XYZ file of C-alpha atoms in Angstrom:
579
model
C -0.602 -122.718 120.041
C -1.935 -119.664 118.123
C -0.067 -117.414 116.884
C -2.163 -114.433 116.218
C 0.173 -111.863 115.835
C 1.995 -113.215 112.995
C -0.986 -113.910 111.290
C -2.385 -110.192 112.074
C 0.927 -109.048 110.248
C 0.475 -111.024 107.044
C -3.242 -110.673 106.676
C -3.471 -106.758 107.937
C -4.338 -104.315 104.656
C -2.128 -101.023 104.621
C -3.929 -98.463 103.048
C -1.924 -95.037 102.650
C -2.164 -91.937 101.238
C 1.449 -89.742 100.347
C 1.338 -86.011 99.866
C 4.586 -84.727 99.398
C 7.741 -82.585 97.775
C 8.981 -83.590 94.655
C 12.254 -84.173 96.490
C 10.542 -86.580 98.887
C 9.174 -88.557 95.656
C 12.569 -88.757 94.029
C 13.785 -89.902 97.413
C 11.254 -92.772 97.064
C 12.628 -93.554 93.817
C 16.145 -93.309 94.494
C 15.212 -95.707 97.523
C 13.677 -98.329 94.926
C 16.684 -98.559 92.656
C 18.794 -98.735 95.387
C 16.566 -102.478 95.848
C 16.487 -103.096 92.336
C 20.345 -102.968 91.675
C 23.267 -102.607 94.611
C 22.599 -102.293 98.420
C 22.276 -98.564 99.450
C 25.022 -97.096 101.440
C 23.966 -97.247 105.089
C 25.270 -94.225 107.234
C 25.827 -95.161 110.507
C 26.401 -93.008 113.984
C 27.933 -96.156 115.925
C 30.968 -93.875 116.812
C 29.340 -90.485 117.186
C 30.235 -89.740 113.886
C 28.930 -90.368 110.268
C 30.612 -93.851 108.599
C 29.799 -96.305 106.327
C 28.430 -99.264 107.863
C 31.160 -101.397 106.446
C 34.270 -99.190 107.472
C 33.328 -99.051 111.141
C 35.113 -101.879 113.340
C 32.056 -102.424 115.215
C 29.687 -105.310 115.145
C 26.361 -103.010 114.273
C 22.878 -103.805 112.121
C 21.678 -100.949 110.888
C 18.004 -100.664 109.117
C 16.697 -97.375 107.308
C 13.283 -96.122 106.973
C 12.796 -97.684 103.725
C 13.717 -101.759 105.255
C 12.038 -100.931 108.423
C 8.562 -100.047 106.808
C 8.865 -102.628 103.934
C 9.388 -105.163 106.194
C 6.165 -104.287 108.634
C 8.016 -103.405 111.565
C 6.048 -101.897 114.116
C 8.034 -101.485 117.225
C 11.667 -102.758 118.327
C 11.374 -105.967 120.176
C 10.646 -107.388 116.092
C 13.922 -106.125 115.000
C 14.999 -109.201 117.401
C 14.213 -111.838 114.682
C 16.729 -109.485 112.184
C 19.853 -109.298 114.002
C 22.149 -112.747 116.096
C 22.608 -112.348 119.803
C 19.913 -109.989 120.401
C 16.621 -110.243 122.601
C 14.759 -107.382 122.626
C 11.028 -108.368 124.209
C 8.420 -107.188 126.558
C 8.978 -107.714 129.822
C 5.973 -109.907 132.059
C 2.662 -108.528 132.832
C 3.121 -105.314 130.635
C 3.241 -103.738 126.849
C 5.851 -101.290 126.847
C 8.361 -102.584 129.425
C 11.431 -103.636 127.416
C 14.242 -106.374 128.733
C 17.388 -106.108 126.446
C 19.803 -109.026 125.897
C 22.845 -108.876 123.841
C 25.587 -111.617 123.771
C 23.821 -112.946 127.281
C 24.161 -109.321 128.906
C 21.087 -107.473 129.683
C 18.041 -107.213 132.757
C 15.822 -108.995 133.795
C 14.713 -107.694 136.446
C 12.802 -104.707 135.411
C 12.720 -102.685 139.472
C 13.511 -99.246 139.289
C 16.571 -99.814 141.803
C 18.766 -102.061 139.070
C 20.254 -100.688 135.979
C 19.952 -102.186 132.274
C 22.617 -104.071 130.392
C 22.016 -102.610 127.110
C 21.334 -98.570 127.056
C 18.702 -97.424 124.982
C 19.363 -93.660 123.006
C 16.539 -91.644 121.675
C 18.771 -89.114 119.334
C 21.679 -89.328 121.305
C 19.347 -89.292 124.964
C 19.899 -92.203 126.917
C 16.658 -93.764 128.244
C 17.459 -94.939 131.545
C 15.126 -96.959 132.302
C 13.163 -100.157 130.930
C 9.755 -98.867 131.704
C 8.093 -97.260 128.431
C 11.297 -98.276 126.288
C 9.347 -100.219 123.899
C 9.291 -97.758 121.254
C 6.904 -97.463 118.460
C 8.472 -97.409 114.620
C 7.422 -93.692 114.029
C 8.960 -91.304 112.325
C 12.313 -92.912 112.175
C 15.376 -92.205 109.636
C 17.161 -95.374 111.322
C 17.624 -97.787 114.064
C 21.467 -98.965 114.924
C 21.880 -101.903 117.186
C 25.866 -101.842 118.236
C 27.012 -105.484 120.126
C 29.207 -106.076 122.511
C 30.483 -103.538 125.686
C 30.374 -99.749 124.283
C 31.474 -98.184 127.285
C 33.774 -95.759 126.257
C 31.868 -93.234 123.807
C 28.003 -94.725 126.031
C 29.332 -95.224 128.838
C 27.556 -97.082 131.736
C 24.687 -99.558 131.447
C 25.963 -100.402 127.966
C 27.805 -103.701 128.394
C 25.876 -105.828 126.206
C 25.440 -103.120 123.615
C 23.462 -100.564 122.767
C 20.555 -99.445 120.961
C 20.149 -95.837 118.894
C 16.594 -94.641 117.811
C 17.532 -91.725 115.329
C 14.547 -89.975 114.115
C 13.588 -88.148 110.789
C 15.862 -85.159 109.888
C 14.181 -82.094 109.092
C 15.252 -80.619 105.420
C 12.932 -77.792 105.139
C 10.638 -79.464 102.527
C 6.637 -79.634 102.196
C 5.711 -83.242 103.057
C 2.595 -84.829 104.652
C 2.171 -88.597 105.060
C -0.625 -90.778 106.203
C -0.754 -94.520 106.956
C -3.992 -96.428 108.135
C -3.861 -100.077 108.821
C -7.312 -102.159 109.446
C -6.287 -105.821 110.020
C -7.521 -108.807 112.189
C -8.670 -108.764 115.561
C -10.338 -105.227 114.755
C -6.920 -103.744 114.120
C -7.198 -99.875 113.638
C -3.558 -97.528 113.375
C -3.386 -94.217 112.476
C -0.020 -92.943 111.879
C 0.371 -89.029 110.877
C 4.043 -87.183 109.587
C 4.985 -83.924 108.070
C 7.217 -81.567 107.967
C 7.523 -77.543 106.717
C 9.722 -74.217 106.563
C 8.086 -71.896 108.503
C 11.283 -69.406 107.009
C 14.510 -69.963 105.107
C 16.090 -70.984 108.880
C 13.614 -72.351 110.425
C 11.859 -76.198 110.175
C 9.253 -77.518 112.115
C 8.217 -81.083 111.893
C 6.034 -83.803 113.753
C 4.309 -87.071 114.099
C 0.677 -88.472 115.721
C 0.214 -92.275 116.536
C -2.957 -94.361 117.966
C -2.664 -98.260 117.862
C -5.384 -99.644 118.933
C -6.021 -103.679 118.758
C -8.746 -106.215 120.246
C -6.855 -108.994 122.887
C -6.208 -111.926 121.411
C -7.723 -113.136 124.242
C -9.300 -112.607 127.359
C -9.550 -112.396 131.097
C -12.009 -115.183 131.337
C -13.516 -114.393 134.885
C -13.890 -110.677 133.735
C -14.633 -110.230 130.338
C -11.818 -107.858 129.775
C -9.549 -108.258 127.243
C -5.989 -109.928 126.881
C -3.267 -109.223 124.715
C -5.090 -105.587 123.380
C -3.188 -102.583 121.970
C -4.760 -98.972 122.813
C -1.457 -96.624 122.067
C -1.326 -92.777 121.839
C 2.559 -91.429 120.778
C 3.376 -88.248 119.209
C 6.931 -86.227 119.131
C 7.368 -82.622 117.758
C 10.774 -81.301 116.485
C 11.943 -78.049 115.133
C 15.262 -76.818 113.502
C 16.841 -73.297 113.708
C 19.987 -72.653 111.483
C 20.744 -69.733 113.260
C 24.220 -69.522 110.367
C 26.269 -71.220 108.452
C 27.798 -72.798 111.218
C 25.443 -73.393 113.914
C 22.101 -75.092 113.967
C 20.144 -75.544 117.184
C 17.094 -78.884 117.319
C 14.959 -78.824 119.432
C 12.579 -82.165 119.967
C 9.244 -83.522 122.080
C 8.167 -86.692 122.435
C 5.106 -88.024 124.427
C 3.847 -91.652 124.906
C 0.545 -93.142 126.459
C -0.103 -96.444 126.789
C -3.402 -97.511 127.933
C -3.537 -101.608 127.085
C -4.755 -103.831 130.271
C -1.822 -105.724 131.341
C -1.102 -108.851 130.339
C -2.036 -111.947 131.814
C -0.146 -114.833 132.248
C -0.756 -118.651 131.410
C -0.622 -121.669 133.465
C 0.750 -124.630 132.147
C 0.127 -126.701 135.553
C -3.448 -126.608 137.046
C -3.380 -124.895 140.086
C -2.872 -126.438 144.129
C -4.949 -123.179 146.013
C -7.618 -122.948 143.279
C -10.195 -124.754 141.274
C -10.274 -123.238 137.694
C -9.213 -125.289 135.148
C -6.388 -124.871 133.160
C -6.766 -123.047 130.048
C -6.009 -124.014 126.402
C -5.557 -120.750 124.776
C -2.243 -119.133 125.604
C -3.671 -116.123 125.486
C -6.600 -116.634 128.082
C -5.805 -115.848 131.500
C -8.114 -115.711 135.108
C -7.305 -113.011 137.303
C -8.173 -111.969 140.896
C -7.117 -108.195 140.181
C -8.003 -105.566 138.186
C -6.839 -105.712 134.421
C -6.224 -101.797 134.232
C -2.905 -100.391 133.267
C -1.216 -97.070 132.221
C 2.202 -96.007 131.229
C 3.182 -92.515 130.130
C 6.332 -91.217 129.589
C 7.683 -87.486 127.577
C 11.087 -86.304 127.057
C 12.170 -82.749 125.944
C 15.525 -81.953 124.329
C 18.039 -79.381 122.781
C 20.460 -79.985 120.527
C 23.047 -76.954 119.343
C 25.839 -78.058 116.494
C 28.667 -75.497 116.043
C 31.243 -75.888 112.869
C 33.787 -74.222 114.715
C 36.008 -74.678 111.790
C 36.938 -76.928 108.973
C 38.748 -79.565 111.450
C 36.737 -78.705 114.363
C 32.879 -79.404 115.428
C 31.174 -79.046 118.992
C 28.469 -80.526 120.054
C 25.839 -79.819 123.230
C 22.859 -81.924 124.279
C 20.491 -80.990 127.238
C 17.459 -83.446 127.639
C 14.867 -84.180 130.346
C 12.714 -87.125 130.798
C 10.032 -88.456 132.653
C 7.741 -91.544 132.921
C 5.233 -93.123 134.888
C 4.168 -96.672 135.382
C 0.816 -98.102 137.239
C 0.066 -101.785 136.504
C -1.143 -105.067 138.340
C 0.672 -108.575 137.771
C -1.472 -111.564 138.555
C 1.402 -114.113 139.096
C -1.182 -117.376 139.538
C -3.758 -116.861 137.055
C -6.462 -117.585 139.152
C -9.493 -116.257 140.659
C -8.054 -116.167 144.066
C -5.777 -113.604 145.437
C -3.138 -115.991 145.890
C -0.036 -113.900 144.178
C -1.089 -110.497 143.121
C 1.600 -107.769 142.459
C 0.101 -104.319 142.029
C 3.215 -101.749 141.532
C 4.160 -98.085 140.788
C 6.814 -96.345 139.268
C 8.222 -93.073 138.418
C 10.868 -91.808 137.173
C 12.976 -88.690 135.846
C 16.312 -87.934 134.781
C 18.390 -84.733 132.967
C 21.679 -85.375 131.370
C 23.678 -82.608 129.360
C 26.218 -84.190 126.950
C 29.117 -81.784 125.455
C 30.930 -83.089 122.460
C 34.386 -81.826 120.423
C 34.965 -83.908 117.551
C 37.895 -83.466 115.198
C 38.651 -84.909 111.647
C 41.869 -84.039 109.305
C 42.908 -86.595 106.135
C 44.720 -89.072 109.051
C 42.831 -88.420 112.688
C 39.739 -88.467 113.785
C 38.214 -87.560 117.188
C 35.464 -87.116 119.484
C 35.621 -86.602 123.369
C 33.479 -84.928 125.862
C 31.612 -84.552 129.005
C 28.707 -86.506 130.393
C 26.361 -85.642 133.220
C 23.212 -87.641 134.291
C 20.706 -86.744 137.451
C 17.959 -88.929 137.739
C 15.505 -90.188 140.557
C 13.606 -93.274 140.358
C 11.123 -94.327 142.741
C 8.236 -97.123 143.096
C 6.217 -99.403 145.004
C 5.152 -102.394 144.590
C 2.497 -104.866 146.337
C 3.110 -108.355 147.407
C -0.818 -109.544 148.196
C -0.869 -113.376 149.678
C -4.857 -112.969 149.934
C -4.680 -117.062 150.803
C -2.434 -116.493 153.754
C -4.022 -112.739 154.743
C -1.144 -110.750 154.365
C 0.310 -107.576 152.187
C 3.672 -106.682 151.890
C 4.597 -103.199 150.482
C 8.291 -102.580 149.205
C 9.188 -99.015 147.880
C 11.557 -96.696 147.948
C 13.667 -93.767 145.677
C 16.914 -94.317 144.311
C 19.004 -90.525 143.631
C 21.654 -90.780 141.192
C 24.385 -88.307 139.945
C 26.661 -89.294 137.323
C 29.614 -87.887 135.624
C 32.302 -88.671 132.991
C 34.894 -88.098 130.571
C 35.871 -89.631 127.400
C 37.660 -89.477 124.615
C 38.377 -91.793 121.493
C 40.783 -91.651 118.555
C 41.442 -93.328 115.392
C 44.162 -92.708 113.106
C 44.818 -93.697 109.285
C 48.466 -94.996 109.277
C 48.264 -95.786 105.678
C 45.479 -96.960 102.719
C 44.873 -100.217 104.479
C 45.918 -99.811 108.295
C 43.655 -98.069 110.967
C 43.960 -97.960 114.868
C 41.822 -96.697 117.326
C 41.925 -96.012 120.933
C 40.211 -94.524 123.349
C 38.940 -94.447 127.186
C 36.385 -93.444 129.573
C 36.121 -92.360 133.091
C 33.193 -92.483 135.091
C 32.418 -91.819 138.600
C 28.350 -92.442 140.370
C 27.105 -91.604 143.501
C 23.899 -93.209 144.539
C 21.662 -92.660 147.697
C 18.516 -94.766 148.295
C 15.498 -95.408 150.628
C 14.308 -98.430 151.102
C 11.028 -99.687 152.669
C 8.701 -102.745 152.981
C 6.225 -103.443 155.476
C 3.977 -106.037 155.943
C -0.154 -105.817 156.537
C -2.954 -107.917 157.796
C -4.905 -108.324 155.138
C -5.279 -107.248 151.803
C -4.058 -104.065 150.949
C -3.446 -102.688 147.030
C -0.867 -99.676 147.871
C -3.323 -96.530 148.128
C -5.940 -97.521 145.521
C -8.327 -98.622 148.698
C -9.238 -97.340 151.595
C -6.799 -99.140 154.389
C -5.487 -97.100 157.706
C -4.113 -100.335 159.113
C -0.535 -99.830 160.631
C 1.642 -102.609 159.582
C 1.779 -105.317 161.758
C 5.964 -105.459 160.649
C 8.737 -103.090 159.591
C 11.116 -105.345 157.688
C 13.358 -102.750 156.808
C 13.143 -99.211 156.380
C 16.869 -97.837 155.823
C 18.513 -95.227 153.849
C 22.282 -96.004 152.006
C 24.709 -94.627 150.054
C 27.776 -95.118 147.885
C 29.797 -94.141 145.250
C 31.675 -96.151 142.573
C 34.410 -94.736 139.417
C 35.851 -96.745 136.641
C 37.860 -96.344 133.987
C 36.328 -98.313 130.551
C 39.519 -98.484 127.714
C 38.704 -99.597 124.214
C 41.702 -100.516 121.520
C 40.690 -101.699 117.838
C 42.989 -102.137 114.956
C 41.015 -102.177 111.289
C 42.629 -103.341 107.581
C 41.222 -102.477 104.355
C 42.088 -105.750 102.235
C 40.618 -104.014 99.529
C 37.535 -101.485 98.537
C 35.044 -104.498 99.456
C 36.518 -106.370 102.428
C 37.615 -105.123 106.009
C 39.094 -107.054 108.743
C 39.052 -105.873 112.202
C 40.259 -106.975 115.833
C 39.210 -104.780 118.748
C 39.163 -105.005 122.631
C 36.003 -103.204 124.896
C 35.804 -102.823 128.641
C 31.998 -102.046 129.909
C 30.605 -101.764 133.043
C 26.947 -101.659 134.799
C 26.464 -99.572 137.401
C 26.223 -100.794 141.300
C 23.142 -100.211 143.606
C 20.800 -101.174 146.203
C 18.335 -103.971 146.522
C 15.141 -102.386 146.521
C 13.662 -105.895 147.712
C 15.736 -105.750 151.075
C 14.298 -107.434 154.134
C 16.671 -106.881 156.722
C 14.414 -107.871 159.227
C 16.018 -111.518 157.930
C 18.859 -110.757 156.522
C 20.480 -107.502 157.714
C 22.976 -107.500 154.952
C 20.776 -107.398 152.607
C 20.976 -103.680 152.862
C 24.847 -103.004 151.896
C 24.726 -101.837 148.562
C 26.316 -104.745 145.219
C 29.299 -103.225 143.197
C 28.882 -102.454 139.726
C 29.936 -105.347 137.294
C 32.044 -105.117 134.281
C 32.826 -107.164 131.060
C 36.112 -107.471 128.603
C 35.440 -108.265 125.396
C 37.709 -109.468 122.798
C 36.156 -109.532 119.105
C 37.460 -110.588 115.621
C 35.631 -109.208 112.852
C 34.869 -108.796 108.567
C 33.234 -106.766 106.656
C 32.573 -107.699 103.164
C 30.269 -106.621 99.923
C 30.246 -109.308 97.397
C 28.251 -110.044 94.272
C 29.093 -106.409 92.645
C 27.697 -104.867 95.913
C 24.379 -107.285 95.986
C 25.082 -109.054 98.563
C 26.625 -107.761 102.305
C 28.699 -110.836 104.902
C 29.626 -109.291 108.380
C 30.664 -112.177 110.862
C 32.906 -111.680 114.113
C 33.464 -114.059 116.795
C 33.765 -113.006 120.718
C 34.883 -113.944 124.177
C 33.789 -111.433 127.493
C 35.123 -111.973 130.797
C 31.802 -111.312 132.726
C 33.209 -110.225 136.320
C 31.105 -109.401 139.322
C 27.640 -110.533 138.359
C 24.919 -108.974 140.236
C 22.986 -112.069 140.760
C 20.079 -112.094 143.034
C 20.063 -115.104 145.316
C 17.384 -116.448 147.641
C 18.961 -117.533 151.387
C 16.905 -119.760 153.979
C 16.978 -117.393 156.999
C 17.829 -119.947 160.674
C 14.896 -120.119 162.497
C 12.636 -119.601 159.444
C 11.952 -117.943 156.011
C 13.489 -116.987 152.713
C 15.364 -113.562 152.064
C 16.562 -112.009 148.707
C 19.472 -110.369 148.569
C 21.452 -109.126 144.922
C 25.097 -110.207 145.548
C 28.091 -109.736 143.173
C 28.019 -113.306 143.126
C 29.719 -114.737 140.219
C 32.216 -114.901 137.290
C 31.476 -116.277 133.480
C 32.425 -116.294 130.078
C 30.522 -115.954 127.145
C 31.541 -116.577 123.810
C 30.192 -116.883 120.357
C 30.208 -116.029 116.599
C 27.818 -113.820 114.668
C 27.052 -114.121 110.923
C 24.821 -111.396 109.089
């Protein structure tokens, strides 16, 4: 098997041009020691508050600016090979559709009706949804990757972890960067950054991508290309210190993602069609069109207020949209046999408010969370063999709110405990349809008046779910280089509807599945060794993973197969980590 994107990454040439403060150069500098002698210091935001990486009792990677572009990183799903008991990959048919595993808790289902496992943050904005989460490295101060449930300060969706993409701070300084990279497969990236003080108070700052890549193979029917890159991503930001005490961000970000969708590979030949099977992996037939296009822009406002020495307050406002239109070609073949055109869009607004508190002994943070989001799609089920379409759809309305809090107090030099909780309550309506055609029929891109010759369901459901999420940890300093730690997390994953339902066979299948939940218990250390050259973190875990939302296929008497996503099972999971 080829591997052509490892080899692109060894064999691409960088060639880069750096215009920029004298501050920004003794940055770089300070950055090289920092390789040459001791590990830098890594600041980390795992508990809504700056820490040390090695004082936080939280099994978290961290990787700066400096790691992240010395070590060629281009987008997250490589930070996978960097970290234990994370998957972080593209999900099938598609280039910027992300499915998240950590400790064995994530989705893989990528509809718009089911919630992730791991919650994505864009500057403290969660990304609700998979579609368009596979973010470009650009313009990034640091990427934190915290395991295990974090349902307490994150809330929801978050009980395999979660993943923060913190961008570039603004300081006011004259810089201007500029990165091209030519490599194989007629590899051309652009990457522009800079930042300026338009007055004393006042910082404006931004970023331009295009990626753009040949396939590394092809469609071979069509000529079009498999495996290409053509990516546009930008994001603007600008900083207002309105006093001493108050600063107000404000950020944009915009992606569009215009690479064919991805074709798969047969390892069997094919029963219903004659093409042979293929040796490249990256070689596909297809019966469909090989177009695709994702876009997806969020807007947000950020206000800190130093309300006094002990006391800081927090807002964030944010809005977000994306769009999805793609076609999956589930047979590789030349024949319509399983083709899967789909749709999605979605949007969402959440306003966060934060009050954090810090003396010599206590520290706190606790707030208010409120999500509204709609997510809607439809997708194509085209059995041109048996001459039949099936269209499922629908919108899924949710509202979200919650409170939380979370303290942790210095008994002594050594001793450290920390508690804290979460309540959360959802309310979700959906609509749900799918009908079937004579025919072929690819949702509205054709002309096709044809009523459908069935209504398998077309239904509309609601329901409403709360939960409390309680976290306890308990931290000792051995000494200024080693930290042992013991903590327990509760998480939970929101409930929904199937958006697959066929009641028309299964009439159950439109009650909505409960939310599931998982109880962790983790052991950790946090050591520096080697006169601070060399960094051990290890824990070991066991989760209690209740209420599964498992999707299960049922043979339907007198005939046929129904889905139907059940909260179907119980497991453990349990593991060590070493970094």
């Amino acid at each position: 098997m080829k591997q052509p994107k490892f080899q692109k990454s060894l064999i691409a040439a960088a060639v880069t041009t750096l215009l920029s403060s004298p501050m920004a150069l003794a940055q770089q500098n300070e950055n090289t020691e920092a390789e040459d002698g001791k590990l830098e210091r890594i600041e980390v935001t795992a508990r809504r508050t700056n820490e040390s990486l090695q004082e936080v009792p939280v099994a978290v990677s961290a990787f700066g600016e400096g790691e992240l572009e010395r070590d060629g990183i281009e987008d997250i799903t490589e930070l996978q090979y960097k970290m234990p008991n994370t998957t972080f990959q593209v999900s099938r048919g598609t280039n910027s559709t992300l499915t998240a595993y950590i400790r064995g808790v994530g989705q893989q289902d990528p509809l718009w009706g089911f919630e992730p496992g791991v919650g994505i943050y864009i500057d403290d904005v969660y990304v609700a949804r998979p579609q368009g989460a596979v973010l470009e490295i650009l313009d990034v101060q640091r990427v934190e990757v915290l395991r295990g449930p974090q349902g307490t300060l994150y809330g929801k969706n978050t009980i395999g972890g979660a993943m923060k993409y913190v961008t570039r701070e603004l300081t006011g300084y004259d810089e201007f960067e500029v990165k091209g990279t030519v490599g194989t497969y007629n590899q051309r990236d652009l990457k522009v950054s800079g930042q300026t003080a338009l007055a004393d108070n006042f910082y404006v700052g931004g970023a331009f991508a295009t990626l753009n890549r040949d396939g590394f193979g092809e469609f071979v029917n069509t000529g079009d290309e498999n495996y290409n890159k053509e990516l546009m991503t930008g994001r603007f930001n600008a900083k207002w210190l309105v006093n001493k005490d108050i600063n107000v961000k404000f950020a944009a970000d915009w992606t569009k993602d215009d690479s064919n969708a991805r074709g798969g590979h047969r390892e069997q030949e094919s029963l219903l069609s004659d093409e042979p099977r293929l040796t490249d992996v990256y070689d596909a037939y297809t019966a469909m069109p090989t177009w695709n296009e994702v876009e997806n822009e969020g807007y947000s406002m950020t206000v800190d207020w130093a309300i006094n020495n002990d006391w800081m307050f927090k807002s964030i406002t944010a809005y977000r949209e994306g769009s999805t239109n793609t076609n999956i070609d589930f047979d590789s073949t030349v024949n319509p046999v399983l083709l899967v055109p789909a749709v999605y869009e979605d949007e969402q607004t959440t306003q966060e408010f934060q009050f954090m508190y810090r003396d010599d002994r206590l520290d706190f943070v606790g707030g208010l969370y409120f999500y509204e989001g709609e997510a809607c799609g439809e997708f194509g089920t085209v059995l041109g063999l048996l001459g039949l379409s099936i269209d499922t759809g629908g919108c899924v309305d949710t509202s979200s709110e919650a409170l939380f809090g979370q303290a942790t107090y210095q008994l002594d030099d050594q001793w450290s405990v920390t508690l804290g909780g979460r309540y959360t309550r959802d309310d979700k309506s959906a609509d749900v349809f799918r009908y079937t055609y004579a025919g072929i029929k690819f949702l509205d891109r054709g002309d096709y008046s044809a009523d459908p010759i069935v209504i398998n369901s077309d239904f509309t459901t609601q329901a409403d779910w709360s939960k409390f999420s309680p976290h306890a940890s308990v931290s000792y300093q051995v000494d200024p280089a080693v930290m042992l730690y013991a903590s327990y997390s509760n998480g939970f994953k929101s409930g929904g509807v199937d958006m697959r339902a066929d009641v028309s066979l299964n009439p159950d299948a439109s009650n909505p599945y409960d939310p599931e939940t998982v109880d962790t218990v983790e052991f950790g250390v946090k050591s520096e060794m080697l006169d601070g050259r060399m960094r051990l973190n290890a824990a070991a875990f066991f989760s209690d993973y209740q209420d599964m939302q498992v999707t299960v296929q049922r043979a339907i008497e007198g005939g046929g197969v129904a889905s139907q996503v059940l909260n179907a099972a119980d497991s453990t999971v349990q593991g060590f980590e070493i970094e």
